[in-house]
PDB file of C-alpha atoms in Angstrom:
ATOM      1  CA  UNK A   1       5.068 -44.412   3.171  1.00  0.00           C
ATOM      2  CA  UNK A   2       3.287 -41.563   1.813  1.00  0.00           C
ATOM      3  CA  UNK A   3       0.040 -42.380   3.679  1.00  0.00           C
ATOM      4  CA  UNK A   4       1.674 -41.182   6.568  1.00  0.00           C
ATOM      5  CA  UNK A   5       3.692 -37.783   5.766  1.00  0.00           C
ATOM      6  CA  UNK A   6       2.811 -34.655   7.099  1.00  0.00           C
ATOM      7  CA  UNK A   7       2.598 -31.334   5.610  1.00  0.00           C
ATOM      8  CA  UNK A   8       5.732 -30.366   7.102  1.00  0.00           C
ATOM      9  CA  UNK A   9       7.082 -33.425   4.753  1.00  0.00           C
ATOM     10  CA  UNK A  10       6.293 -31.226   1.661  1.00  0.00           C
ATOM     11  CA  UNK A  11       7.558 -28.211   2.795  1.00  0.00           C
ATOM     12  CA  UNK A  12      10.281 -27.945   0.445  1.00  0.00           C
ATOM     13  CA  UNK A  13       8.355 -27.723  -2.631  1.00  0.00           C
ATOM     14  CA  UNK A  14       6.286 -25.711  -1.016  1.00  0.00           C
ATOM     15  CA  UNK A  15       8.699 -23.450  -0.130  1.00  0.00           C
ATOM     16  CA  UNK A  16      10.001 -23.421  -3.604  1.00  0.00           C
ATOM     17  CA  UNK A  17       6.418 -22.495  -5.008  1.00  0.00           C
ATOM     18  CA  UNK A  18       6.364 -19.257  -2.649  1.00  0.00           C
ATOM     19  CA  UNK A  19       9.850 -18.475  -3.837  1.00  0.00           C
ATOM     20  CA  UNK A  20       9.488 -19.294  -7.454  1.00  0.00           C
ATOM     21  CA  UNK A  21       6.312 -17.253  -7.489  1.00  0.00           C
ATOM     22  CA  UNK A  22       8.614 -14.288  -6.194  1.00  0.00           C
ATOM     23  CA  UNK A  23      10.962 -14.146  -8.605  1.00  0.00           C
ATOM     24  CA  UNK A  24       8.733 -15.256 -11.465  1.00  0.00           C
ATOM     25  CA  UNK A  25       5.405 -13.650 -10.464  1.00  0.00           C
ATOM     26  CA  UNK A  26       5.452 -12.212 -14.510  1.00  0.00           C
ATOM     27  CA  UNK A  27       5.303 -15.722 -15.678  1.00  0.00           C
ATOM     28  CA  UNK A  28       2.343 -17.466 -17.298  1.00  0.00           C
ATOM     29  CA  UNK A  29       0.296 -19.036 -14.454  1.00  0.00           C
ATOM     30  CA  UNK A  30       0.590 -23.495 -14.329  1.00  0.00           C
ATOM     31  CA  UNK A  31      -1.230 -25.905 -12.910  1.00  0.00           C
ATOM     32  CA  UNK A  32       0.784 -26.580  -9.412  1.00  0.00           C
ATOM     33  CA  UNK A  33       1.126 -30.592  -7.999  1.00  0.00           C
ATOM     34  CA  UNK A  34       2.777 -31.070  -4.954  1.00  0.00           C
ATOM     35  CA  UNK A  35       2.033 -34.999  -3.826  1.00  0.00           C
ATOM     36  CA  UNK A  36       2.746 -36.530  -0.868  1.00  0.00           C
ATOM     37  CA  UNK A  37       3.972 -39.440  -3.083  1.00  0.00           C
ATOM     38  CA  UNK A  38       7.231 -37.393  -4.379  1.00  0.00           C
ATOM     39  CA  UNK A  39       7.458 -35.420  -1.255  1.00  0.00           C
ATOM     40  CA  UNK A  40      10.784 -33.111  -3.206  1.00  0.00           C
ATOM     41  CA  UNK A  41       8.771 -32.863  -6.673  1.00  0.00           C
ATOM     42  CA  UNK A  42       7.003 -29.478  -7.253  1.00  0.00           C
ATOM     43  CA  UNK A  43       4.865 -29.910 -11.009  1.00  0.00           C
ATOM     44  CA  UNK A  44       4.058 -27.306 -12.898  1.00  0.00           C
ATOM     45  CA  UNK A  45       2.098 -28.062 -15.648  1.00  0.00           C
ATOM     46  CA  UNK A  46       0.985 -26.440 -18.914  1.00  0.00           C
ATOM     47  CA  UNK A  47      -2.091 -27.372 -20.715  1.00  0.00           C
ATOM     48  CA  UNK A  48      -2.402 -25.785 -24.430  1.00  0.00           C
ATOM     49  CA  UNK A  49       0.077 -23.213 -23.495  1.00  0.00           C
ATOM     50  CA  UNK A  50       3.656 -24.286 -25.171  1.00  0.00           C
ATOM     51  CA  UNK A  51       4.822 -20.485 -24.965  1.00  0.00           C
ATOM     52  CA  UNK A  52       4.038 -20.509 -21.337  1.00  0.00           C
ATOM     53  CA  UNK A  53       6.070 -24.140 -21.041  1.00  0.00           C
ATOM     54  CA  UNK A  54       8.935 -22.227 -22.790  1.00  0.00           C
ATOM     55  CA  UNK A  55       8.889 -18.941 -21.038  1.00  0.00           C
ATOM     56  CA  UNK A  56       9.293 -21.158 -17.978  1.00  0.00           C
ATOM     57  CA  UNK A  57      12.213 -23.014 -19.154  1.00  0.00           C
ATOM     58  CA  UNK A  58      14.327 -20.395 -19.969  1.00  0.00           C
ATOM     59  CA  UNK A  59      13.590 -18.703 -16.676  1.00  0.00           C
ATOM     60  CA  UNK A  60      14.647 -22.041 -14.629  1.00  0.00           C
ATOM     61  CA  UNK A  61      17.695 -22.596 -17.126  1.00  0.00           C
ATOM     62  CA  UNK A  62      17.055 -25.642 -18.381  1.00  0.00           C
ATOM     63  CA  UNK A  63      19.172 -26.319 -21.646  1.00  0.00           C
ATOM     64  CA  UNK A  64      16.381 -27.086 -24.760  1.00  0.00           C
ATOM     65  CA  UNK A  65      18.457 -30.589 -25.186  1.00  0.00           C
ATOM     66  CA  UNK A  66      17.186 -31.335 -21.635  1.00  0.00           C
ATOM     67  CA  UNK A  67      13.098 -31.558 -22.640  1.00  0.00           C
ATOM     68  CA  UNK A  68      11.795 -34.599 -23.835  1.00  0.00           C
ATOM     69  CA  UNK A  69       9.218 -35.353 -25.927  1.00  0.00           C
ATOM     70  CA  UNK A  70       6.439 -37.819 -26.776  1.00  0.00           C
ATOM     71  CA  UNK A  71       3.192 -38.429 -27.566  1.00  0.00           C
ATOM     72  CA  UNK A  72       0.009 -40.159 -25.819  1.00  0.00           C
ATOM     73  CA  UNK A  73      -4.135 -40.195 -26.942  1.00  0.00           C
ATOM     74  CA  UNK A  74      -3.083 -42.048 -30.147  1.00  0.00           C
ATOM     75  CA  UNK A  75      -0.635 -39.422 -31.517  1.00  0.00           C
ATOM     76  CA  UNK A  76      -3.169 -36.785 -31.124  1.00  0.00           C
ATOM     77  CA  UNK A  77      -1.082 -34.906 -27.977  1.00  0.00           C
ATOM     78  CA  UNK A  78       2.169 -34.076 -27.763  1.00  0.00           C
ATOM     79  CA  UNK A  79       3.873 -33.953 -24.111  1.00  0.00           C
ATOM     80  CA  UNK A  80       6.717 -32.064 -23.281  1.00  0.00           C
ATOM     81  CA  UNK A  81       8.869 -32.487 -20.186  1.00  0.00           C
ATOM     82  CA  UNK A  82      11.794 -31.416 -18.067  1.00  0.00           C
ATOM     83  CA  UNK A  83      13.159 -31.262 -14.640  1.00  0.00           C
ATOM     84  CA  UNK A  84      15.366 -28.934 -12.689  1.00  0.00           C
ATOM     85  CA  UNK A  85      16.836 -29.147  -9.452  1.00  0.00           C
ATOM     86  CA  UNK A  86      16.103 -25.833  -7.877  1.00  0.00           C
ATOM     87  CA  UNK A  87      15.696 -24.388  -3.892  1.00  0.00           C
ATOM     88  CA  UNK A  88      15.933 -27.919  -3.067  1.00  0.00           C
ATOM     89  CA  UNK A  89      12.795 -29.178  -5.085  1.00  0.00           C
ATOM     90  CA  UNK A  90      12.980 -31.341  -8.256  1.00  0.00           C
ATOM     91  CA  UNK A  91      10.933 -28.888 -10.595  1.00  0.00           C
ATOM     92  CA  UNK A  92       9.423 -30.508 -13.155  1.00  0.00           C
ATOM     93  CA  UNK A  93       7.617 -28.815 -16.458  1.00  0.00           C
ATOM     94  CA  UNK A  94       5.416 -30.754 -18.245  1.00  0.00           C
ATOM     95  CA  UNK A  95       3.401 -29.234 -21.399  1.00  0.00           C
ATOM     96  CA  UNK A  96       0.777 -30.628 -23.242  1.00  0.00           C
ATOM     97  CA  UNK A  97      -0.639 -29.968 -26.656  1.00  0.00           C
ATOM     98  CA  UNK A  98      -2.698 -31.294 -29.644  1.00  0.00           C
ATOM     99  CA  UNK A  99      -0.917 -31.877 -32.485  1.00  0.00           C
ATOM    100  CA  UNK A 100      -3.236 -30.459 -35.380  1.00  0.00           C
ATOM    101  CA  UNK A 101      -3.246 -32.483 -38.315  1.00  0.00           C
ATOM    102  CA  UNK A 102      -4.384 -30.925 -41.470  1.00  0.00           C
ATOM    103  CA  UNK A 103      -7.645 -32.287 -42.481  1.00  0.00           C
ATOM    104  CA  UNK A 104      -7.716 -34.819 -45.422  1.00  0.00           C
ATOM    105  CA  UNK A 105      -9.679 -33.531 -48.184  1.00  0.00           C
ATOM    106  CA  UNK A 106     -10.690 -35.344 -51.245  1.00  0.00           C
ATOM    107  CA  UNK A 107     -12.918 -34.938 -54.057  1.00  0.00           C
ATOM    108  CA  UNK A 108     -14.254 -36.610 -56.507  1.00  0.00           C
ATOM    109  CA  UNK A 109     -13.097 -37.195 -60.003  1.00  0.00           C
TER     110      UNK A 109
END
């Protein structure tokens, strides 16, 4: 199905880009996704920026319980995600981060 849409079949989250970047112009700047394969889905996604991920959330009102969290590359980045409905897009945030471990130090006796 998605071989065949149109631009005009992504116009919603499109839309909801030019408004979100409106009223949230102040906000840190995400990567933007809008696929053809979720046609209502607008991503915005934050890479090493968990403040920005945050900043966003509270602007879009979506409740702390509401992001979800897990981790991928062996443990070594955490993911956080959540989705709004808003303008008549599916918003979703998605943040990722590295989890810093403290380095192991040992000496000898």
């Amino acid at each position: 199905m998605s071989e065949n849409l149109t631009l005009d079949d992504v116009a919603v989250p499109l839309r909801t880009l030019r408004l979100l970047a409106s009223d949230f112009g102040h906000l840190p700047a995400p990567t933007v996704s809008i696929s053809p394969i979720y046609p209502e889905r607008l991503e915005l996604a934050f890479h090493d920026d968990l403040p920005g991920f945050e900043m966003w959330r509270e602007a879009l009102g979506i409740v702390p319980d509401a992001v979800t969290y897990r981790e991928q590359s062996d443990g070594r980045t955490r993911v956080l995600r959540a989705s709004v409905d808003h303008a008549g897009s599916v918003v979703r945030l998605t943040a990722y981060a590295d989890i810093v471990t403290p380095a192991l130090t040992g000496g000898a006796s």
